[in-house]
C-alpha angles and dihedrals in degrees: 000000000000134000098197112239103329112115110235115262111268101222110217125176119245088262096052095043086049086046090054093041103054086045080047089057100031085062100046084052086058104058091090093062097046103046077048084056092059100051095046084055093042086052096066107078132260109028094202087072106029097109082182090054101049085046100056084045098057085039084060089045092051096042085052092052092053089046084060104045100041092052088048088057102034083048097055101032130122115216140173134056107012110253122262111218135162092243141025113309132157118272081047129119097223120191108211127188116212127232098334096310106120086197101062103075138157134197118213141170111231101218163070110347092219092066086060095091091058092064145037100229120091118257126221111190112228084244092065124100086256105039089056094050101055093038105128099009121145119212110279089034109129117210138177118209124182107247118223086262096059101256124127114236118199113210142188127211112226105168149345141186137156113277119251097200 
């Protein structure tokens, strides 16, 4: 099943969304003092050799590239109330067992990891080894992913249901 070349939708609840946002405009207003930064760096003579001038310059880097990032992802998320489904879907808490033993579980949120500072709970993105492999699972499904290490890991779903976080 392929959607071409859009990247698929990253779902976020209102508060992260609000969260992003605010860090989204925080670093655009200071763009100002850091471009300030520079100059009163610049301004101090040989910039070979000017260690606060190379370092305001690789903060702005840094604070671009999270402008970036953050508009990419504000611009194609999906927010509001988490999606119901039928199966696995992002947005959604999933309970897992692990190689055939019912007692080792683990309860996840399938998602963005920038909503992960707004639970408790851990977050797998849907891109991840994991996340791919119970997409679309329905409780009861069975799958096996290949871990980071190498290693095949065979999982069960348990449960799932939108998050309410």
């Amino acid at each position: 099943m392929s959607n071409g070349n859009k990247a698929p939708a990253t779902w976020l609840s209102k508060d992260a969304y609000d969260r992003l946002q605010a860090e989204l405009d925080e670093l655009i207003a200071n763009r100002p003092v850091i471009a300030a930064e520079i100059n009163a760096r610049r301004e101090e003579g040989d910039l070979r050799e000017n260690g606060g001038y190379h370092a305001a310059r690789e903060e702005q880097g840094k604070a671009e590239g999270r402008i970036l990032y953050l508009k990419e992802l504000l611009r194609t998320a999906e927010t509001g109330e988490a999606p119901t489904a039928d199966a696995v879907a992002p947005g959604m808490v999933v309970t897992i067992y692990f190689d055939d033993d019912a007692d080792d579980t683990e309860t996840f949120l399938l998602g963005s990891r920038e909503i992960a500072s707004t639970t408790d709970l851990t977050v797998y993105s849907p891109e991840s080894a994991l996340g791919q492999a119970i997409l679309g699972g329905k409780a009861g499904q069975t799958c096996t992913y290949t871990a980071p290490s190498g290693a095949d890991i065979k999982v069960t779903v348990v449960s799932f249901e939108p998050f309410a976080g």
